[in-house]
Amino acid sequence: MAEAAAFAIDIRVYYEDTDATGVVYHANYLRYFERARTEWLDSRGLGHREMAERHGVAFTLADLSIHFRRPARLDDRLAVTAAIAERTPVRVVFEQEITRDGRSLIQGQFTVACVKVADFRPCRLPEALSKEFR
Amino acid sequence: MAEAAAFAIDIRVYYEDTDATGVVYHANYLRYFERARTEWLDSRGLGHREMAERHGVAFTLADLSIHFRRPARLDDRLAVTAAIAERTPVRVVFEQEITRDGRSLIQGQFTVACVKVADFRPCRLPEALSKEFR
Amino acid sequence: MAEAAAFAIDIRVYYEDTDATGVVYHANYLRYFERARTEWLDSRGLGHREMAERHGVAFTLADLSIHFRRPARLDDRLAVTAAIAERTPVRVVFEQEITRDGRSLIQGQFTVACVKVADFRPCRLPEALSKEFR
Amino acid sequence: MAEAAAFAIDIRVYYEDTDATGVVYHANYLRYFERARTEWLDSRGLGHREMAERHGVAFTLADLSIHFRRPARLDDRLAVTAAIAERTPVRVVFEQEITRDGRSLIQGQFTVACVKVADFRPCRLPEALSKEFR
């Protein structure tokens, strides 16, 4: 997992992300986590458009859980990681973390399910994509 | 205009709407204004789905301008108005205002253009809808 | 729990809530859930301002988990419930659900911790508030 | 203006930015524009914190107007510019543009006013900052 765990994107906290308590609004961390998953998928040639147009599938969130340790603040520079923790023929579990200066702020686990674009029904991950998740 | 100007919806300010300065984040007022336009259209039988499915048209924003006088704060109860200021065969101009206890906070003007759902090209307002904007 | 479970607010899905897949963007369900918790607290006299000004405390999210069953769509009318599932001297666990026409779409569990407004350190729920969570 | 006009940041469109029409939700362009203004200010040593802590001032939006020409879509790579169009002792007007592959999508004009952090009252731009806006 060492390699996968190394994947991370940098994010800066803007006003749009904060709320009146002075820290990042909790739902906005989910946006950060999704940006990292998107970039991770892209880095493996699994962009949204390619998956839909070439394979007829998309990913949809089935479950998520978040553990909040410390808040992020305006102007913070954050790193958001993405790594695969588990894979079944129909689901992929991402383990993700938001850190600031190497210190863990928020941890998240996201289970995404493969669905057909045509009817949003669950389906098996296409063989061609499956190997990218190993 | 007296009648049209009377149309308003009530909105409460939640944490999601605020930013670290303690007041509503500026882009979020646009969400408030759009909720009021949506309810105004609905009140005249011009819901998004009906317009798309029965008439093949949709509205898209062409221009907007906002004047900020006073900020709204967490837990505020606001009124957001919607009224037609002008109408041409292809465009409708809404004048809108956000008030708190009758006091004006923000004013906005939104020009929406009629487009065909199929190709997003500008088109004339269907005759059947046109009368609703008088 | 019958009484508590009955607490719900109504929400309409606007364009602002949706994404390019045509359904509600996943992070936005968290905004819906928080609106319901805010209204639940308010209905018991536990508004954000009163808690901060009279008791010097605030609630902060410690953990959350969400299970997605079915998506909500543009113009949907949803009900969002809030009920207390568990309470310790320093934490409160909310069980919440989003339904459409009585059918469950999304379930969420939110653990909120009591903190002092002054330094954001965890603290016990003030005696005066504690009884409201029974 | 040639130099100033050259300032731009790159932005990628994520799901969070889009709505059910398949393009970027209009209010989200304002978030893009603000990111560019923030980075422009930062590039001149005018970060939010420095301004508040060293000079006791902040910027607040007084007026904005947006002209929408073409929509941005999921996965688009955009450039967002920021340049000063006008400056008075109490206000600064930014002209901004969002482009894709050099083609103009959205134009915006934002008037920001200088206010004292202490009471949010309008004030003159501090001498030390004033020169940065030339």
PDB file of N, CA and C in Angstrom, chain D residues 61-112:
ATOM      1  N   LEU D  61     -17.353  42.884  -0.345  1.00  0.00           N
ATOM      2  CA  LEU D  61     -17.943  43.149  -1.658  1.00  0.00           C
ATOM      3  C   LEU D  61     -19.040  44.193  -1.561  1.00  0.00           C
ATOM      4  N   ALA D  62     -18.989  45.179  -2.442  1.00  0.00           N
ATOM      5  CA  ALA D  62     -20.031  46.202  -2.473  1.00  0.00           C
ATOM      6  C   ALA D  62     -20.970  45.986  -3.655  1.00  0.00           C
ATOM      7  N   ASP D  63     -20.416  45.602  -4.775  1.00  0.00           N
ATOM      8  CA  ASP D  63     -21.197  45.384  -5.996  1.00  0.00           C
ATOM      9  C   ASP D  63     -20.526  44.328  -6.843  1.00  0.00           C
ATOM     10  N   LEU D  64     -21.345  43.615  -7.604  1.00  0.00           N
ATOM     11  CA  LEU D  64     -20.766  42.712  -8.590  1.00  0.00           C
ATOM     12  C   LEU D  64     -21.716  42.602  -9.764  1.00  0.00           C
ATOM     13  N   SER D  65     -21.153  42.352 -10.931  1.00  0.00           N
ATOM     14  CA  SER D  65     -21.995  42.045 -12.092  1.00  0.00           C
ATOM     15  C   SER D  65     -21.285  40.981 -12.916  1.00  0.00           C
ATOM     16  N   ILE D  66     -22.084  40.085 -13.454  1.00  0.00           N
ATOM     17  CA  ILE D  66     -21.561  38.941 -14.188  1.00  0.00           C
ATOM     18  C   ILE D  66     -22.271  38.846 -15.532  1.00  0.00           C
ATOM     19  N   HIS D  67     -21.496  38.548 -16.547  1.00  0.00           N
ATOM     20  CA  HIS D  67     -22.067  38.311 -17.868  1.00  0.00           C
ATOM     21  C   HIS D  67     -21.698  36.882 -18.295  1.00  0.00           C
ATOM     22  N   PHE D  68     -22.727  36.087 -18.546  1.00  0.00           N
ATOM     23  CA  PHE D  68     -22.532  34.673 -18.886  1.00  0.00           C
ATOM     24  C   PHE D  68     -22.597  34.489 -20.395  1.00  0.00           C
ATOM     25  N   ARG D  69     -21.523  33.997 -20.990  1.00  0.00           N
ATOM     26  CA  ARG D  69     -21.529  33.780 -22.438  1.00  0.00           C
ATOM     27  C   ARG D  69     -21.692  32.308 -22.760  1.00  0.00           C
ATOM     28  N   ARG D  70     -20.838  31.482 -22.143  1.00  0.00           N
ATOM     29  CA  ARG D  70     -20.886  30.040 -22.404  1.00  0.00           C
ATOM     30  C   ARG D  70     -20.650  29.323 -21.084  1.00  0.00           C
ATOM     31  N   PRO D  71     -21.268  28.186 -20.890  1.00  0.00           N
ATOM     32  CA  PRO D  71     -21.104  27.478 -19.620  1.00  0.00           C
ATOM     33  C   PRO D  71     -19.814  26.652 -19.575  1.00  0.00           C
ATOM     34  N   ALA D  72     -19.321  26.404 -18.371  1.00  0.00           N
ATOM     35  CA  ALA D  72     -18.212  25.472 -18.158  1.00  0.00           C
ATOM     36  C   ALA D  72     -18.817  24.127 -17.757  1.00  0.00           C
ATOM     37  N   ARG D  73     -18.084  23.039 -18.070  1.00  0.00           N
ATOM     38  CA  ARG D  73     -18.603  21.702 -17.847  1.00  0.00           C
ATOM     39  C   ARG D  73     -17.683  20.863 -16.962  1.00  0.00           C
ATOM     40  N   LEU D  74     -18.216  19.761 -16.487  1.00  0.00           N
ATOM     41  CA  LEU D  74     -17.452  18.815 -15.674  1.00  0.00           C
ATOM     42  C   LEU D  74     -16.106  18.504 -16.315  1.00  0.00           C
ATOM     43  N   ASP D  75     -15.065  18.512 -15.496  1.00  0.00           N
ATOM     44  CA  ASP D  75     -13.702  18.165 -15.923  1.00  0.00           C
ATOM     45  C   ASP D  75     -13.014  19.246 -16.766  1.00  0.00           C
ATOM     46  N   ASP D  76     -13.723  20.338 -17.056  1.00  0.00           N
ATOM     47  CA  ASP D  76     -13.072  21.438 -17.777  1.00  0.00           C
ATOM     48  C   ASP D  76     -11.886  21.969 -16.978  1.00  0.00           C
ATOM     49  N   ARG D  77     -10.867  22.415 -17.721  1.00  0.00           N
ATOM     50  CA  ARG D  77      -9.753  23.157 -17.116  1.00  0.00           C
ATOM     51  C   ARG D  77      -9.940  24.602 -17.500  1.00  0.00           C
ATOM     52  N   LEU D  78     -10.083  25.446 -16.501  1.00  0.00           N
ATOM     53  CA  LEU D  78     -10.372  26.850 -16.731  1.00  0.00           C
ATOM     54  C   LEU D  78      -9.229  27.727 -16.246  1.00  0.00           C
ATOM     55  N   ALA D  79      -9.122  28.927 -16.825  1.00  0.00           N
ATOM     56  CA  ALA D  79      -8.240  29.954 -16.284  1.00  0.00           C
ATOM     57  C   ALA D  79      -9.129  31.077 -15.772  1.00  0.00           C
ATOM     58  N   VAL D  80      -8.796  31.597 -14.601  1.00  0.00           N
ATOM     59  CA  VAL D  80      -9.570  32.702 -14.027  1.00  0.00           C
ATOM     60  C   VAL D  80      -8.608  33.857 -13.780  1.00  0.00           C
ATOM     61  N   THR D  81      -8.877  34.974 -14.437  1.00  0.00           N
ATOM     62  CA  THR D  81      -7.975  36.125 -14.322  1.00  0.00           C
ATOM     63  C   THR D  81      -8.445  37.089 -13.233  1.00  0.00           C
ATOM     64  N   ALA D  82      -7.539  37.975 -12.844  1.00  0.00           N
ATOM     65  CA  ALA D  82      -7.878  39.065 -11.919  1.00  0.00           C
ATOM     66  C   ALA D  82      -6.990  40.245 -12.277  1.00  0.00           C
ATOM     67  N   ALA D  83      -7.612  41.407 -12.430  1.00  0.00           N
ATOM     68  CA  ALA D  83      -6.867  42.626 -12.741  1.00  0.00           C
ATOM     69  C   ALA D  83      -7.627  43.809 -12.169  1.00  0.00           C
ATOM     70  N   ILE D  84      -6.887  44.838 -11.780  1.00  0.00           N
ATOM     71  CA  ILE D  84      -7.515  46.039 -11.232  1.00  0.00           C
ATOM     72  C   ILE D  84      -7.946  46.949 -12.375  1.00  0.00           C
ATOM     73  N   ALA D  85      -9.217  47.351 -12.379  1.00  0.00           N
ATOM     74  CA  ALA D  85      -9.711  48.215 -13.435  1.00  0.00           C
ATOM     75  C   ALA D  85      -9.786  49.664 -12.967  1.00  0.00           C
ATOM     76  N   GLU D  86      -9.910  49.845 -11.649  1.00  0.00           N
ATOM     77  CA  GLU D  86     -10.142  51.187 -11.128  1.00  0.00           C
ATOM     78  C   GLU D  86      -9.855  51.188  -9.640  1.00  0.00           C
ATOM     79  N   ARG D  87      -9.418  52.340  -9.128  1.00  0.00           N
ATOM     80  CA  ARG D  87      -9.129  52.405  -7.709  1.00  0.00           C
ATOM     81  C   ARG D  87      -9.446  53.797  -7.186  1.00  0.00           C
ATOM     82  N   THR D  88     -10.185  53.884  -6.100  1.00  0.00           N
ATOM     83  CA  THR D  88     -10.427  55.155  -5.412  1.00  0.00           C
ATOM     84  C   THR D  88      -9.853  54.976  -4.003  1.00  0.00           C
ATOM     85  N   PRO D  89      -9.847  56.001  -3.176  1.00  0.00           N
ATOM     86  CA  PRO D  89      -9.271  55.832  -1.829  1.00  0.00           C
ATOM     87  C   PRO D  89      -9.982  54.779  -0.975  1.00  0.00           C
ATOM     88  N   VAL D  90     -11.249  54.467  -1.302  1.00  0.00           N
ATOM     89  CA  VAL D  90     -11.980  53.513  -0.461  1.00  0.00           C
ATOM     90  C   VAL D  90     -12.422  52.236  -1.196  1.00  0.00           C
ATOM     91  N   ARG D  91     -12.235  52.210  -2.507  1.00  0.00           N
ATOM     92  CA  ARG D  91     -12.723  51.062  -3.275  1.00  0.00           C
ATOM     93  C   ARG D  91     -11.748  50.610  -4.350  1.00  0.00           C
ATOM     94  N   VAL D  92     -11.867  49.340  -4.691  1.00  0.00           N
ATOM     95  CA  VAL D  92     -11.056  48.786  -5.767  1.00  0.00           C
ATOM     96  C   VAL D  92     -11.987  47.986  -6.672  1.00  0.00           C
ATOM     97  N   VAL D  93     -11.882  48.184  -7.967  1.00  0.00           N
ATOM     98  CA  VAL D  93     -12.720  47.436  -8.907  1.00  0.00           C
ATOM     99  C   VAL D  93     -11.859  46.406  -9.649  1.00  0.00           C
ATOM    100  N   PHE D  94     -12.235  45.150  -9.528  1.00  0.00           N
ATOM    101  CA  PHE D  94     -11.559  44.075 -10.246  1.00  0.00           C
ATOM    102  C   PHE D  94     -12.336  43.713 -11.509  1.00  0.00           C
ATOM    103  N   GLU D  95     -11.598  43.567 -12.610  1.00  0.00           N
ATOM    104  CA  GLU D  95     -12.191  42.993 -13.825  1.00  0.00           C
ATOM    105  C   GLU D  95     -11.679  41.569 -13.902  1.00  0.00           C
ATOM    106  N   GLN D  96     -12.566  40.617 -14.100  1.00  0.00           N
ATOM    107  CA  GLN D  96     -12.141  39.226 -14.124  1.00  0.00           C
ATOM    108  C   GLN D  96     -12.820  38.469 -15.254  1.00  0.00           C
ATOM    109  N   GLU D  97     -12.156  37.387 -15.646  1.00  0.00           N
ATOM    110  CA  GLU D  97     -12.691  36.602 -16.755  1.00  0.00           C
ATOM    111  C   GLU D  97     -12.383  35.118 -16.546  1.00  0.00           C
ATOM    112  N   ILE D  98     -13.295  34.290 -16.951  1.00  0.00           N
ATOM    113  CA  ILE D  98     -13.066  32.846 -16.931  1.00  0.00           C
ATOM    114  C   ILE D  98     -12.968  32.390 -18.375  1.00  0.00           C
ATOM    115  N   THR D  99     -11.866  31.739 -18.698  1.00  0.00           N
ATOM    116  CA  THR D  99     -11.671  31.278 -20.072  1.00  0.00           C
ATOM    117  C   THR D  99     -11.361  29.777 -20.100  1.00  0.00           C
ATOM    118  N   ARG D 100     -11.631  29.166 -21.260  1.00  0.00           N
ATOM    119  CA  ARG D 100     -11.291  27.751 -21.495  1.00  0.00           C
ATOM    120  C   ARG D 100     -10.604  27.694 -22.847  1.00  0.00           C
ATOM    121  N   ASP D 101      -9.386  27.231 -22.854  1.00  0.00           N
ATOM    122  CA  ASP D 101      -8.605  27.200 -24.095  1.00  0.00           C
ATOM    123  C   ASP D 101      -8.586  28.570 -24.766  1.00  0.00           C
ATOM    124  N   GLY D 102      -8.472  29.608 -23.945  1.00  0.00           N
ATOM    125  CA  GLY D 102      -8.361  30.950 -24.484  1.00  0.00           C
ATOM    126  C   GLY D 102      -9.670  31.591 -24.917  1.00  0.00           C
ATOM    127  N   ARG D 103     -10.756  30.850 -24.765  1.00  0.00           N
ATOM    128  CA  ARG D 103     -12.054  31.361 -25.185  1.00  0.00           C
ATOM    129  C   ARG D 103     -12.830  31.874 -23.961  1.00  0.00           C
ATOM    130  N   SER D 104     -13.393  33.061 -24.074  1.00  0.00           N
ATOM    131  CA  SER D 104     -14.078  33.664 -22.936  1.00  0.00           C
ATOM    132  C   SER D 104     -15.410  32.975 -22.633  1.00  0.00           C
ATOM    133  N   LEU D 105     -15.598  32.570 -21.377  1.00  0.00           N
ATOM    134  CA  LEU D 105     -16.873  31.971 -20.970  1.00  0.00           C
ATOM    135  C   LEU D 105     -17.708  32.955 -20.150  1.00  0.00           C
ATOM    136  N   ILE D 106     -17.086  33.522 -19.132  1.00  0.00           N
ATOM    137  CA  ILE D 106     -17.821  34.370 -18.189  1.00  0.00           C
ATOM    138  C   ILE D 106     -16.970  35.591 -17.867  1.00  0.00           C
ATOM    139  N   GLN D 107     -17.609  36.755 -17.783  1.00  0.00           N
ATOM    140  CA  GLN D 107     -16.899  37.953 -17.362  1.00  0.00           C
ATOM    141  C   GLN D 107     -17.532  38.508 -16.106  1.00  0.00           C
ATOM    142  N   GLY D 108     -16.708  39.050 -15.211  1.00  0.00           N
ATOM    143  CA  GLY D 108     -17.243  39.589 -13.966  1.00  0.00           C
ATOM    144  C   GLY D 108     -16.543  40.859 -13.561  1.00  0.00           C
ATOM    145  N   GLN D 109     -17.286  41.738 -12.913  1.00  0.00           N
ATOM    146  CA  GLN D 109     -16.712  42.952 -12.357  1.00  0.00           C
ATOM    147  C   GLN D 109     -17.084  43.000 -10.880  1.00  0.00           C
ATOM    148  N   PHE D 110     -16.087  43.167 -10.034  1.00  0.00           N
ATOM    149  CA  PHE D 110     -16.314  43.106  -8.591  1.00  0.00           C
ATOM    150  C   PHE D 110     -15.760  44.364  -7.929  1.00  0.00           C
ATOM    151  N   THR D 111     -16.612  45.079  -7.223  1.00  0.00           N
ATOM    152  CA  THR D 111     -16.179  46.261  -6.487  1.00  0.00           C
ATOM    153  C   THR D 111     -16.043  45.898  -5.016  1.00  0.00           C
ATOM    154  N   VAL D 112     -14.813  45.992  -4.506  1.00  0.00           N
ATOM    155  CA  VAL D 112     -14.608  45.672  -3.089  1.00  0.00           C
ATOM    156  C   VAL D 112     -14.304  46.965  -2.342  1.00  0.00           C
TER     157      VAL D 112
END
